[in-house]
Amino acid sequence: MPSSRSRIPEATVARLAVYLRVLTGLADGGRSNVSSGELASAAGVNPAGLRKDLSHLGPCGVRGVGYEVATLRDRIARVLGVERSRPCVLVGIGNLGTALADYAGFGSRGFRFVGLFDAAPDRVGRRIGGQPVRPMGELDEVVAATAATIGVIATPADVAQSVCDRLTAAGVRSILNFAPVALNAPAGVDVRQVDLSVELQVLAFLGQQRGATAAAALEAPTVEVTA
Amino acid sequence: MPSSRSRIPEATVARLAVYLRVLTGLADGGRSNVSSGELASAAGVNPAGLRKDLSHLGPCGVRGVGYEVATLRDRIARVLGVERSRPCVLVGIGNLGTALADYAGFGSRGFRFVGLFDAAPDRVGRRIGGQPVRPMGELDEVVAATAATIGVIATPADVAQSVCDRLTAAGVRSILNFAPVALNAPAGVDVRQVDLSVELQVLAFLGQQRGATAAAALEAPTVEVTA
DNA sequence: AACCGCTTGTGAACGCAGGAACAAAGTCGC
DNA sequence: GCGACTTTGTTCCTGCGTTCACAAGCGGTT
């Protein structure tokens, strides 16, 4: 078995996606070869860690030379399962949903939205990125027709759970949730949570801590001297 | 020192932000008391882990009873540094930037945008959420006047680094980056990266792996039977 | 006043991720 | 054809995060 010689840790999978992005950029720029050091620098990680990540795919570089850009890119894409474009459905076409539907980055990275859904009648029928917004009633039909296995939730928090239920009932097996609630999904369905304000709050904490330690250093430097 | 009796792990900080959200909801619903089990369930984490997270704040519950909702909420908010609203600036008012500027969740969670910036002349002057989009030239002035320490980058990838440079030069100390590139920031500046398509790619991998293991189970069941 | 049930807080063990150092292997130069 | 250099792949190790299990403490009850 060429792929998945062993279980790949999830942290590695997330970094592989980053490497794939960098490699795609390098390939588009005409580069054919790259070393682990350069790739790690562009991805913002440690070179040794990058090599360890790639070792999960089996040997894919040439010692003394480096990695072939196109080959490595294709292999990572195959392992991640984005060699072919994957159909996704998006529920909740508010500001964030519209931004997601319009985001070109998804299309160039192996994902395409095959259905945009919203419960509000005044949003249904609008066209976003060349696609119409559909009523929730068409969800089952579209998921079945397109074999979409990934659903994205960009609704308000209070309806996210019911949307999750409808998506899983329709056959979706993976859910990316932007609503700030923890979802309960049946076993066998993967849920990933993205909470934008959590990220900001972590930053606020780091910033406050930075200020606190700086203040403490100014406040009682003699203690450190005498200690 | 009541806060920071020891260094708080970053993973714990991220979960504290989630607890804070749940607690705020409980308090708004009139609840005055909650147990670690119920709180953990609402946050989607392990009860023991939740108690360990809270133990970093010092004792804040009553044995046999649970936690007082309002007290715990306020203590977490103080530790995270969001007791008072923090000023942020946002650069890049495309689809995503507009969604972020309009997102009410930030305001209710201790963050307010005090400046929206974009380089495109046709976007400058538009009003979003009651605020005008300003030209990049006003960045230094606004950061200085508002003492904003947090900057959010929602620009295309190719200009994100230069925006990062300008933000840090203006005095911003924490950056939340939505552009799919690794940023180089000077020491003392915290950068957090949110890559939306990485999340989708992790889901795609998990889904593919689920399919692969299921296929393997169908392919060679006799081996497991004979083994 | 003493007991009992419930819940918190903490200690220990396990597994995992990250980093540094080293050996293997291939290429370039002579 | 051979040696030296470069770069990968791997191994070890250290530290962190997570989970389980138990002791400590408080309120209600008899």
Short mmCIF file of C-alpha atoms in Angstrom, two decimals, chain B:
data_model
loop_
_atom_site.label_atom_id
_atom_site.label_comp_id
_atom_site.label_asym_id
_atom_site.label_seq_id
_atom_site.Cartn_x
_atom_site.Cartn_y
_atom_site.Cartn_z
CA MET B 1 -1.24 37.60 42.96
CA PRO B 2 -4.79 36.46 42.30
CA SER B 3 -4.37 35.93 38.58
CA SER B 4 -1.74 33.83 36.83
CA ARG B 5 -0.69 31.72 39.80
CA SER B 6 1.27 29.82 37.16
CA ARG B 7 1.80 30.04 33.44
CA ILE B 8 -1.40 29.04 31.65
CA PRO B 9 -0.92 26.68 28.68
CA GLU B 10 -2.12 28.07 25.37
CA ALA B 11 -4.46 25.13 24.79
CA THR B 12 -6.12 25.97 28.09
CA VAL B 13 -6.49 29.62 27.11
CA ALA B 14 -8.35 28.64 23.95
CA ARG B 15 -10.73 26.51 25.96
CA LEU B 16 -11.22 29.24 28.56
CA ALA B 17 -12.55 31.40 25.76
CA VAL B 18 -15.09 28.69 24.96
CA TYR B 19 -16.12 28.38 28.60
CA LEU B 20 -16.55 32.13 28.74
CA ARG B 21 -18.94 32.01 25.81
CA VAL B 22 -20.99 29.22 27.39
CA LEU B 23 -21.05 30.98 30.76
CA THR B 24 -22.22 34.21 29.19
CA GLY B 25 -25.08 32.33 27.59
CA LEU B 26 -26.00 30.68 30.87
CA ALA B 27 -25.91 33.97 32.72
CA ASP B 28 -28.15 35.58 30.11
CA GLY B 29 -30.52 32.67 30.58
CA GLY B 30 -30.76 33.37 34.28
CA ARG B 31 -28.69 30.44 35.52
CA SER B 32 -26.70 31.18 38.66
CA ASN B 33 -24.95 27.86 39.24
CA VAL B 34 -23.43 25.17 37.07
CA SER B 35 -21.45 21.97 37.58
CA SER B 36 -18.27 21.00 35.77
CA GLY B 37 -20.08 18.14 34.08
CA GLU B 38 -22.76 20.32 32.57
CA LEU B 39 -20.32 23.03 31.58
CA ALA B 40 -18.00 20.49 29.99
CA SER B 41 -20.85 18.98 28.02
CA ALA B 42 -21.90 22.38 26.69
CA ALA B 43 -18.33 23.20 25.74
CA GLY B 44 -17.67 19.80 24.20
CA VAL B 45 -14.75 18.81 26.43
CA ASN B 46 -13.90 16.34 29.18
CA PRO B 47 -15.12 17.30 32.68
CA ALA B 48 -11.78 16.49 34.32
CA GLY B 49 -9.96 18.58 31.76
CA LEU B 50 -12.30 21.46 32.38
CA ARG B 51 -11.62 21.34 36.11
CA LYS B 52 -7.90 21.27 35.45
CA ASP B 53 -8.22 24.25 33.15
CA LEU B 54 -10.11 26.20 35.80
CA SER B 55 -7.60 25.19 38.46
CA HIS B 56 -5.10 27.48 36.75
CA LEU B 57 -7.22 30.40 37.95
CA GLY B 58 -7.08 29.25 41.55
CA PRO B 59 -10.01 27.73 43.43
CA CYS B 60 -13.19 29.12 41.96
CA GLY B 61 -15.85 26.53 42.69
CA VAL B 62 -17.57 25.15 45.76
CA ARG B 63 -17.25 21.43 46.39
CA GLY B 64 -20.52 19.65 46.39
CA VAL B 65 -22.23 22.57 44.64
CA GLY B 66 -20.44 23.67 41.50
CA TYR B 67 -19.44 27.02 40.04
CA GLU B 68 -21.20 30.34 40.35
CA VAL B 69 -21.91 31.39 36.79
CA ALA B 70 -21.42 35.15 37.04
CA THR B 71 -18.33 34.94 39.25
CA LEU B 72 -16.59 32.40 37.05
CA ARG B 73 -17.49 34.34 33.91
CA ASP B 74 -15.99 37.53 35.29
CA ARG B 75 -12.86 35.80 36.48
CA ILE B 76 -12.23 34.16 33.10
CA ALA B 77 -12.88 37.47 31.35
CA ARG B 78 -10.34 39.16 33.58
CA VAL B 79 -7.72 36.47 32.99
CA LEU B 80 -8.24 36.61 29.23
CA GLY B 81 -8.03 40.37 29.30
CA VAL B 82 -11.45 41.01 27.78
CA GLU B 83 -13.10 42.57 30.83
CA ARG B 84 -12.94 45.85 28.98
CA SER B 85 -13.53 46.14 25.26
CA ARG B 86 -10.29 46.02 23.29
CA PRO B 87 -9.69 48.16 20.22
CA CYS B 88 -8.76 46.35 17.00
CA VAL B 89 -8.01 47.43 13.48
CA LEU B 90 -9.01 45.45 10.39
CA VAL B 91 -7.16 45.60 7.08
CA GLY B 92 -8.67 44.23 3.89
CA ILE B 93 -12.36 44.94 3.41
CA GLY B 94 -13.21 42.29 0.84
CA ASN B 95 -15.90 39.69 1.37
CA LEU B 96 -14.26 38.21 4.42
CA GLY B 97 -13.26 41.56 5.89
CA THR B 98 -16.81 42.85 5.49
CA ALA B 99 -18.14 39.77 7.23
CA LEU B 100 -15.71 40.25 10.11
CA ALA B 101 -16.51 43.95 10.44
CA ASP B 102 -20.22 43.17 10.54
CA TYR B 103 -19.96 40.20 12.88
CA ALA B 104 -21.78 41.06 16.07
CA GLY B 105 -20.07 38.25 17.96
CA PHE B 106 -16.87 40.24 18.31
CA GLY B 107 -18.54 43.20 19.95
CA SER B 108 -20.30 41.06 22.52
CA ARG B 109 -17.08 39.26 23.35
CA GLY B 110 -14.83 42.14 24.19
CA PHE B 111 -13.54 43.42 20.87
CA ARG B 112 -14.41 46.46 18.83
CA PHE B 113 -13.05 47.55 15.50
CA VAL B 114 -11.84 51.12 15.69
CA GLY B 115 -10.55 51.26 12.15
CA LEU B 116 -11.31 49.56 8.83
CA PHE B 117 -8.68 49.92 6.13
CA ASP B 118 -8.33 49.02 2.49
CA ALA B 119 -5.96 49.95 -0.28
CA ALA B 120 -8.57 49.96 -3.05
CA PRO B 121 -9.84 53.51 -3.67
CA ASP B 122 -13.33 52.33 -4.64
CA ARG B 123 -13.76 50.67 -1.26
CA VAL B 124 -12.56 53.65 0.76
CA GLY B 125 -15.46 55.68 2.07
CA ARG B 126 -18.01 52.88 2.11
CA ARG B 127 -19.61 52.45 5.50
CA ILE B 128 -19.76 49.04 7.17
CA GLY B 129 -21.40 48.54 10.51
CA GLY B 130 -21.55 52.28 11.01
CA GLN B 131 -17.90 52.84 10.24
CA PRO B 132 -16.17 54.26 7.19
CA VAL B 133 -13.48 52.35 5.29
CA ARG B 134 -10.29 54.39 5.51
CA PRO B 135 -7.28 54.56 3.22
CA MET B 136 -4.12 52.81 4.36
CA GLY B 137 -2.44 56.16 4.85
CA GLU B 138 -4.48 56.79 7.98
CA LEU B 139 -3.33 53.58 9.66
CA ASP B 140 -0.57 55.02 11.84
CA GLU B 141 -2.74 57.89 12.95
CA VAL B 142 -5.70 55.69 13.95
CA VAL B 143 -3.56 53.12 15.75
CA ALA B 144 -1.86 55.87 17.70
CA ALA B 145 -5.11 57.67 18.55
CA THR B 146 -7.00 54.56 19.65
CA ALA B 147 -4.09 52.64 21.20
CA ALA B 148 -5.16 49.57 19.24
CA THR B 149 -2.86 46.65 19.93
CA ILE B 150 -4.62 44.01 17.83
CA GLY B 151 -4.67 43.92 14.05
CA VAL B 152 -6.63 41.61 11.78
CA ILE B 153 -5.43 40.90 8.24
CA ALA B 154 -8.06 39.85 5.70
CA THR B 155 -6.23 40.80 2.54
CA PRO B 156 -5.07 38.69 -0.41
CA ALA B 157 -2.00 36.62 0.34
CA ASP B 158 0.40 38.62 -1.78
CA VAL B 159 0.09 41.81 0.23
CA ALA B 160 -0.33 40.27 3.69
CA GLN B 161 3.35 40.52 4.59
CA SER B 162 3.56 44.20 3.72
CA VAL B 163 0.38 44.86 5.69
CA CYS B 164 1.91 42.98 8.60
CA ASP B 165 4.98 45.18 8.39
CA ARG B 166 2.90 48.34 8.41
CA LEU B 167 0.80 47.15 11.33
CA THR B 168 3.81 46.32 13.46
CA ALA B 169 5.46 49.58 12.50
CA ALA B 170 2.34 51.42 13.63
CA GLY B 171 2.52 49.76 17.04
CA VAL B 172 0.22 46.75 16.76
CA ARG B 173 1.47 43.92 18.96
CA SER B 174 -0.90 41.06 18.09
CA ILE B 175 -1.99 39.97 14.63
CA LEU B 176 -4.72 37.62 13.49
CA ASN B 177 -3.99 36.59 9.92
CA PHE B 178 -6.58 35.13 7.55
CA ALA B 179 -4.36 35.31 4.48
CA PRO B 180 -2.91 31.94 3.50
CA VAL B 181 0.75 32.81 4.03
CA ALA B 182 3.17 32.45 6.93
CA LEU B 183 4.00 35.93 8.21
CA ASN B 184 7.35 37.11 9.49
CA ALA B 185 6.87 39.45 12.40
CA PRO B 186 9.46 40.99 14.73
CA ALA B 187 10.05 39.40 18.12
CA GLY B 188 7.48 40.47 20.66
CA VAL B 189 4.63 40.43 18.17
CA ASP B 190 2.22 37.50 18.38
CA VAL B 191 0.81 36.15 15.14
CA ARG B 192 -2.06 33.69 14.91
CA GLN B 193 -2.97 32.09 11.65
CA VAL B 194 -6.45 31.01 10.57
CA ASP B 195 -6.51 29.12 7.31
CA LEU B 196 -10.03 28.22 6.28
CA SER B 197 -9.09 25.82 3.51
CA VAL B 198 -6.71 23.92 5.78
CA GLU B 199 -9.69 23.02 7.92
CA LEU B 200 -11.55 21.73 4.89
CA GLN B 201 -8.55 19.71 3.80
CA VAL B 202 -8.27 18.05 7.19
CA LEU B 203 -11.92 17.10 6.86
CA ALA B 204 -11.31 15.74 3.39
CA PHE B 205 -8.49 13.60 4.72
CA LEU B 206 -10.55 12.26 7.59
CA GLY B 207 -13.38 11.48 5.20
CA GLN B 208 -11.10 9.72 2.77
CA GLN B 209 -9.49 7.74 5.57
CA ARG B 210 -12.91 6.73 6.85
CA GLY B 211 -13.77 5.52 3.37
CA ALA B 212 -10.43 3.75 3.00
CA THR B 213 -10.70 1.83 6.26
CA ALA B 214 -14.28 0.87 5.45
CA ALA B 215 -13.17 -0.34 2.02
CA ALA B 216 -10.31 -2.29 3.56
CA ALA B 217 -12.72 -3.94 5.97
CA LEU B 218 -14.92 -4.99 3.06
CA GLU B 219 -11.99 -6.03 0.94
CA ALA B 220 -10.32 -8.56 3.23
CA PRO B 221 -12.62 -9.58 6.04
CA THR B 222 -11.49 -13.22 5.93
CA VAL B 223 -8.05 -12.22 7.13
CA GLU B 224 -9.47 -10.84 10.31
CA VAL B 225 -11.69 -13.89 10.72
CA THR B 226 -8.86 -16.36 10.28
CA ALA B 227 -6.45 -14.33 12.37
#
